[in-house]
mmCIF file of C-alpha atoms in Angstrom:
data_model
loop_
_atom_site.group_PDB
_atom_site.id
_atom_site.type_symbol
_atom_site.label_atom_id
_atom_site.label_comp_id
_atom_site.label_asym_id
_atom_site.label_seq_id
_atom_site.Cartn_x
_atom_site.Cartn_y
_atom_site.Cartn_z
ATOM 1 C CA MET A 1 184.905 10.297 -21.510
ATOM 2 C CA ILE A 2 185.790 7.281 -23.638
ATOM 3 C CA SER A 3 189.009 7.075 -21.614
ATOM 4 C CA LEU A 4 186.967 6.007 -18.599
ATOM 5 C CA LEU A 5 185.402 3.177 -20.531
ATOM 6 C CA LEU A 6 188.753 2.050 -21.922
ATOM 7 C CA HIS A 7 190.823 2.179 -18.751
ATOM 8 C CA THR A 8 188.407 0.989 -16.091
ATOM 9 C CA GLY A 9 185.089 -0.719 -15.618
ATOM 10 C CA ASN A 10 184.182 1.634 -12.759
ATOM 11 C CA ALA A 11 181.797 4.183 -14.217
ATOM 12 C CA ASP A 12 180.552 5.699 -10.964
ATOM 13 C CA LEU A 13 182.155 9.103 -11.492
ATOM 14 C CA ILE A 14 180.908 9.666 -15.017
ATOM 15 C CA ALA A 15 177.483 8.287 -14.114
ATOM 16 C CA GLN A 16 177.171 10.827 -11.305
ATOM 17 C CA VAL A 17 178.232 13.670 -13.593
ATOM 18 C CA ALA A 18 175.803 12.503 -16.284
ATOM 19 C CA ALA A 19 172.955 12.350 -13.763
ATOM 20 C CA PHE A 20 173.786 15.881 -12.590
ATOM 21 C CA VAL A 21 173.865 17.230 -16.161
ATOM 22 C CA ALA A 22 170.594 15.465 -17.019
ATOM 23 C CA THR A 23 168.995 17.022 -13.928
ATOM 24 C CA LEU A 24 170.143 20.478 -15.034
ATOM 25 C CA VAL A 25 168.606 19.900 -18.468
ATOM 26 C CA ALA A 26 165.317 18.771 -16.933
ATOM 27 C CA PHE A 27 165.137 21.839 -14.678
ATOM 28 C CA GLY A 28 166.358 24.249 -17.365
ATOM 29 C CA TRP A 29 163.863 23.200 -20.038
ATOM 30 C CA PRO A 30 160.783 24.854 -18.432
ATOM 31 C CA PHE A 31 162.718 28.128 -18.064
ATOM 32 C CA LEU A 32 163.653 27.994 -21.748
ATOM 33 C CA GLN A 33 160.013 27.401 -22.691
ATOM 34 C CA ARG A 34 158.927 30.426 -20.660
ATOM 35 C CA SER A 35 161.621 32.608 -22.182
ATOM 36 C CA THR A 36 160.722 31.484 -25.718
ATOM 37 C CA SER A 37 157.025 32.184 -25.089
ATOM 38 C CA ALA A 38 157.910 35.638 -23.760
ATOM 39 C CA ASP A 39 159.843 36.342 -26.970
ATOM 40 C CA CYS A 40 156.814 35.353 -29.045
ATOM 41 C CA ARG A 41 154.449 37.498 -26.956
ATOM 42 C CA ARG A 42 156.772 40.464 -27.337
ATOM 43 C CA ALA A 43 156.861 40.020 -31.107
ATOM 44 C CA ALA A 44 153.076 39.607 -31.362
ATOM 45 C CA GLY A 45 152.382 42.777 -29.358
ATOM 46 C CA PRO A 46 149.626 43.305 -26.787
ATOM 47 C CA PRO A 47 146.625 40.967 -26.948
ATOM 48 C CA GLY A 48 143.462 42.208 -28.627
ATOM 49 C CA PRO A 49 140.068 42.749 -26.986
ATOM 50 C CA PRO A 50 138.324 39.735 -25.390
ATOM 51 C CA GLY A 51 136.605 37.585 -27.948
ATOM 52 C CA GLN A 52 138.790 38.765 -30.833
ATOM 53 C CA VAL A 53 140.377 35.940 -32.789
ATOM 54 C CA THR A 54 144.012 36.558 -33.592
ATOM 55 C CA ARG A 55 144.920 36.078 -37.217
ATOM 56 C CA LEU A 56 147.101 32.994 -37.584
ATOM 57 C CA THR A 57 147.586 33.239 -41.325
ATOM 58 C CA GLY A 58 150.003 35.383 -43.291
ATOM 59 C CA PRO A 59 153.560 36.302 -42.302
ATOM 60 C CA ARG A 60 154.453 35.785 -38.689
ATOM 61 C CA PRO A 61 155.847 38.660 -36.590
ATOM 62 C CA ARG A 62 159.644 38.808 -36.445
ATOM 63 C CA VAL A 63 160.740 37.141 -33.212
ATOM 64 C CA GLU A 64 163.991 38.363 -31.672
ATOM 65 C CA PRO A 65 165.289 35.995 -28.988
ATOM 66 C CA SER A 66 166.236 37.618 -25.711
ATOM 67 C CA THR A 67 169.646 37.208 -24.116
ATOM 68 C CA THR A 68 168.082 34.811 -21.615
ATOM 69 C CA THR A 69 166.734 32.636 -24.425
ATOM 70 C CA VAL A 70 170.089 32.528 -26.201
ATOM 71 C CA VAL A 71 172.074 31.708 -23.053
ATOM 72 C CA LEU A 72 169.645 29.018 -21.907
ATOM 73 C CA THR A 73 169.495 27.458 -25.372
ATOM 74 C CA VAL A 74 173.280 27.308 -25.692
ATOM 75 C CA ALA A 75 173.720 25.912 -22.184
ATOM 76 C CA LEU A 76 171.095 23.220 -22.680
ATOM 77 C CA GLY A 77 172.435 22.471 -26.163
ATOM 78 C CA VAL A 78 175.942 21.853 -24.842
ATOM 79 C CA ALA A 79 174.579 19.650 -22.071
ATOM 80 C CA VAL A 80 172.454 17.589 -24.464
ATOM 81 C CA PHE A 81 175.331 17.232 -26.958
ATOM 82 C CA TRP A 82 177.558 15.975 -24.129
ATOM 83 C CA LEU A 83 174.931 13.530 -22.893
ATOM 84 C CA LEU A 84 174.403 12.246 -26.440
ATOM 85 C CA ASP A 85 178.157 11.776 -26.754
ATOM 86 C CA LEU A 86 178.239 9.782 -23.535
ATOM 87 C CA LEU A 87 175.230 7.651 -24.435
ATOM 88 C CA THR A 88 176.444 6.849 -27.939
ATOM 89 C CA THR A 89 179.922 6.065 -26.579
ATOM 90 C CA TRP A 90 178.464 3.433 -24.284
ATOM 91 C CA MET A 91 176.388 2.104 -27.151
ATOM 92 C CA GLY A 92 179.431 1.946 -29.407
ATOM 93 C CA LEU A 93 181.503 0.179 -26.770
ATOM 94 C CA GLY A 94 178.705 -2.305 -26.131
ATOM 95 C CA SER A 95 178.484 -3.150 -29.832
ATOM 96 C CA LEU A 96 182.243 -3.593 -30.190
ATOM 97 C CA GLY A 97 182.960 -7.154 -31.244
ATOM 98 C CA TYR A 98 179.276 -8.078 -31.193
ATOM 99 C CA TRP A 99 179.196 -9.322 -34.793
ATOM 100 C CA SER A 100 182.788 -10.438 -35.303
ATOM 101 C CA GLY A 101 183.362 -11.794 -31.794
ATOM 102 C CA GLU A 102 186.780 -10.096 -31.775
ATOM 103 C CA TYR A 103 187.735 -7.366 -29.316
ATOM 104 C CA PRO A 104 190.767 -5.181 -30.196
ATOM 105 C CA ASP A 105 193.667 -5.158 -27.740
ATOM 106 C CA ASP A 106 195.019 -1.710 -28.632
ATOM 107 C CA PRO A 107 193.234 1.057 -26.656
ATOM 108 C CA SER A 108 193.688 3.498 -29.561
ATOM 109 C CA GLU A 109 192.059 1.051 -31.951
ATOM 110 C CA ILE A 110 189.195 0.553 -29.513
ATOM 111 C CA TYR A 111 188.746 4.309 -29.219
ATOM 112 C CA ARG A 112 188.512 4.805 -32.980
ATOM 113 C CA ALA A 113 186.176 1.851 -33.433
ATOM 114 C CA VAL A 114 183.850 3.084 -30.688
ATOM 115 C CA VAL A 115 183.720 6.591 -32.166
ATOM 116 C CA LEU A 116 182.882 5.313 -35.632
ATOM 117 C CA ARG A 117 179.995 3.270 -34.224
ATOM 118 C CA SER A 118 178.736 6.110 -32.040
ATOM 119 C CA LEU A 119 178.578 8.545 -34.975
ATOM 120 C CA LEU A 120 175.660 6.594 -36.457
ATOM 121 C CA VAL A 121 173.480 7.793 -33.575
ATOM 122 C CA LEU A 122 175.351 10.870 -32.348
ATOM 123 C CA LEU A 123 175.159 12.944 -35.535
ATOM 124 C CA PRO A 124 171.410 12.376 -36.147
ATOM 125 C CA GLY A 125 170.809 13.239 -32.494
ATOM 126 C CA ILE A 126 172.789 16.460 -32.843
ATOM 127 C CA LEU A 127 170.815 17.268 -35.994
ATOM 128 C CA VAL A 128 167.479 17.023 -34.177
ATOM 129 C CA VAL A 129 168.685 19.138 -31.245
ATOM 130 C CA ALA A 130 170.255 21.743 -33.541
ATOM 131 C CA VAL A 131 167.022 22.123 -35.538
ATOM 132 C CA ALA A 132 165.084 22.722 -32.314
ATOM 133 C CA MET A 133 167.676 25.294 -31.227
ATOM 134 C CA ALA A 134 167.605 27.095 -34.592
ATOM 135 C CA HIS A 135 163.795 27.315 -34.529
ATOM 136 C CA ARG A 136 163.897 29.127 -31.200
ATOM 137 C CA LEU A 137 166.890 31.362 -31.859
ATOM 138 C CA HIS A 138 165.915 32.661 -35.318
ATOM 139 C CA SER A 139 168.575 35.180 -36.471
ATOM 140 C CA ALA A 140 170.870 34.332 -33.549
ATOM 141 C CA ALA A 141 170.999 30.635 -34.470
ATOM 142 C CA GLY A 142 174.253 30.776 -36.452
ATOM 143 C CA SER A 143 176.476 32.240 -33.753
ATOM 144 C CA ALA A 144 174.725 30.345 -30.952
ATOM 145 C CA LEU A 145 175.172 26.970 -32.663
ATOM 146 C CA PHE A 146 178.829 27.746 -33.328
ATOM 147 C CA VAL A 147 179.396 28.572 -29.655
ATOM 148 C CA THR A 148 177.521 25.403 -28.707
ATOM 149 C CA CYS A 149 179.818 23.252 -30.861
ATOM 150 C CA VAL A 150 182.916 24.937 -29.453
ATOM 151 C CA LEU A 151 181.788 24.450 -25.854
ATOM 152 C CA TYR A 152 180.789 20.843 -26.619
ATOM 153 C CA THR A 153 184.292 20.188 -27.957
ATOM 154 C CA VAL A 154 185.859 21.795 -24.892
ATOM 155 C CA ALA A 155 183.597 19.733 -22.620
ATOM 156 C CA VAL A 156 184.659 16.448 -24.233
ATOM 157 C CA LEU A 157 188.335 17.441 -24.130
ATOM 158 C CA ALA A 158 188.061 18.427 -20.474
ATOM 159 C CA THR A 159 186.225 15.216 -19.619
ATOM 160 C CA ASN A 160 188.924 13.108 -21.249
ATOM 161 C CA LEU A 161 191.665 15.031 -19.444
ATOM 162 C CA VAL A 162 189.993 14.772 -16.032
ATOM 163 C CA LEU A 163 189.315 11.057 -16.382
ATOM 164 C CA VAL A 164 192.828 10.240 -17.574
ATOM 165 C CA ARG A 165 194.291 12.084 -14.589
ATOM 166 C CA HIS A 166 191.735 10.658 -12.162
ATOM 167 C CA TRP A 167 192.648 7.067 -13.013
ATOM 168 C CA ASP A 168 196.317 7.848 -13.703
ATOM 169 C CA ALA A 169 195.927 6.309 -17.165
ATOM 170 C CA GLU A 170 198.238 6.613 -20.146
ATOM 171 C CA PRO A 171 197.186 9.566 -22.354
ATOM 172 C CA MET A 172 196.384 8.853 -25.997
ATOM 173 C CA ALA A 173 196.475 11.110 -29.021
ATOM 174 C CA GLU A 174 192.842 10.172 -29.612
ATOM 175 C CA ASP A 175 191.923 11.937 -26.362
ATOM 176 C CA VAL A 176 192.662 15.220 -28.144
ATOM 177 C CA TYR A 177 192.115 14.911 -31.881
ATOM 178 C CA VAL A 178 188.918 12.839 -31.742
ATOM 179 C CA PRO A 179 186.984 15.487 -29.749
ATOM 180 C CA LEU A 180 188.211 18.092 -32.248
ATOM 181 C CA LEU A 181 186.908 15.979 -35.123
ATOM 182 C CA LEU A 182 183.622 15.454 -33.286
ATOM 183 C CA GLY A 183 183.261 19.199 -32.760
ATOM 184 C CA GLY A 184 183.913 19.865 -36.445
ATOM 185 C CA SER A 185 181.407 17.202 -37.454
ATOM 186 C CA ALA A 186 178.844 18.679 -35.061
ATOM 187 C CA TRP A 187 179.307 22.106 -36.673
ATOM 188 C CA LEU A 188 178.749 20.685 -40.169
ATOM 189 C CA VAL A 189 175.590 18.983 -38.921
ATOM 190 C CA CYS A 190 174.462 22.279 -37.378
ATOM 191 C CA LEU A 191 174.855 23.997 -40.760
ATOM 192 C CA ILE A 192 172.509 21.413 -42.269
ATOM 193 C CA ALA A 193 170.150 21.864 -39.320
ATOM 194 C CA ARG A 194 170.001 25.632 -39.882
ATOM 195 C CA ARG A 195 168.952 25.165 -43.500
ATOM 196 C CA PHE A 196 166.252 22.691 -42.549
ATOM 197 C CA ALA A 197 165.045 24.952 -39.723
ATOM 198 C CA ALA A 198 164.822 27.892 -42.127
ATOM 199 C CA ARG A 199 162.510 25.901 -44.388
ATOM 200 C CA THR A 200 160.255 24.822 -41.522
ATOM 201 C CA GLN A 201 160.377 28.061 -39.498
ATOM 202 C CA GLU A 202 156.885 29.151 -40.579
ATOM 203 C CA VAL A 203 155.376 25.897 -39.345
ATOM 204 C CA PHE A 204 157.172 26.205 -36.014
ATOM 205 C CA ASP A 205 156.142 29.853 -35.572
ATOM 206 C CA LEU A 206 152.529 28.995 -36.381
ATOM 207 C CA THR A 207 152.589 26.226 -33.786
ATOM 208 C CA GLN A 208 153.997 28.631 -31.207
ATOM 209 C CA ALA A 209 151.290 31.202 -32.067
ATOM 210 C CA VAL A 210 148.536 28.629 -31.604
ATOM 211 C CA LYS A 211 149.968 27.601 -28.227
ATOM 212 C CA LEU A 212 150.118 31.210 -27.090
ATOM 213 C CA GLU A 213 146.512 31.817 -28.132
ATOM 214 C CA MET A 214 145.413 28.720 -26.248
ATOM 215 C CA ARG A 215 147.206 29.927 -23.123
ATOM 216 C CA ARG A 216 145.717 33.394 -23.452
ATOM 217 C CA GLY A 217 142.250 31.996 -23.920
ATOM 218 C CA ALA A 218 142.434 29.639 -20.963
ATOM 219 C CA PRO A 219 142.229 32.319 -18.191
ATOM 220 C CA SER A 220 139.365 34.155 -19.913
ATOM 221 C CA ALA A 221 137.484 30.907 -20.361
ATOM 222 C CA ARG A 222 137.875 30.128 -16.665
ATOM 223 C CA SER A 223 136.706 33.602 -15.676
ATOM 224 C CA GLU A 224 133.639 33.350 -17.931
ATOM 225 C CA ALA A 225 132.796 29.971 -16.409
ATOM 226 C CA GLY A 226 133.055 31.513 -12.935
ATOM 227 C CA THR A 227 130.564 34.257 -13.746
ATOM 228 C CA VAL A 228 127.920 31.857 -15.024
#
């Protein structure tokens, strides 16, 4: 995708693709929330009698993510990683030469400089997303995050290839090895994210349990208000 920014100022194609991917993320998020809540309800078992307060202390039930949860999480993770890559690329290109006032002439040098600047925002962004994914996927987080990083790498490679061909531009070695390095860096960040998620899993599970109890209590509260 950096090839587009280096070879032409016309960003209509990539902007349309980015808007489409962002729309998919926006529509897919509610489905992921429903699937995650269903996993938690399954782990917690059937609700108790009306008026009984569910115990929110002690060990949480073991939550096993469903296939739907895993697939949706990976798909949304790849999309968000790609969008972060695009956003940070534009940010890196915009900051190029801002302080020094010098703009490199070599496209390869521009590519490397943009990537180095984008990493300052891209990797922390991937860390936040990976922690959220690991919280929801529990034991499936390791394999799912690995697949996400692989698909993210493939997506960036494919984007570079399509854009180079679309504008009949001169291919660069950076179009191939930089996405591979980004994918490897994303995987290392995901390993850190898994460790952090493991330490904060209890807090996340407790928050999910409270939300489920609030949702369960809402219909009964409405029915009681209707009978008064």
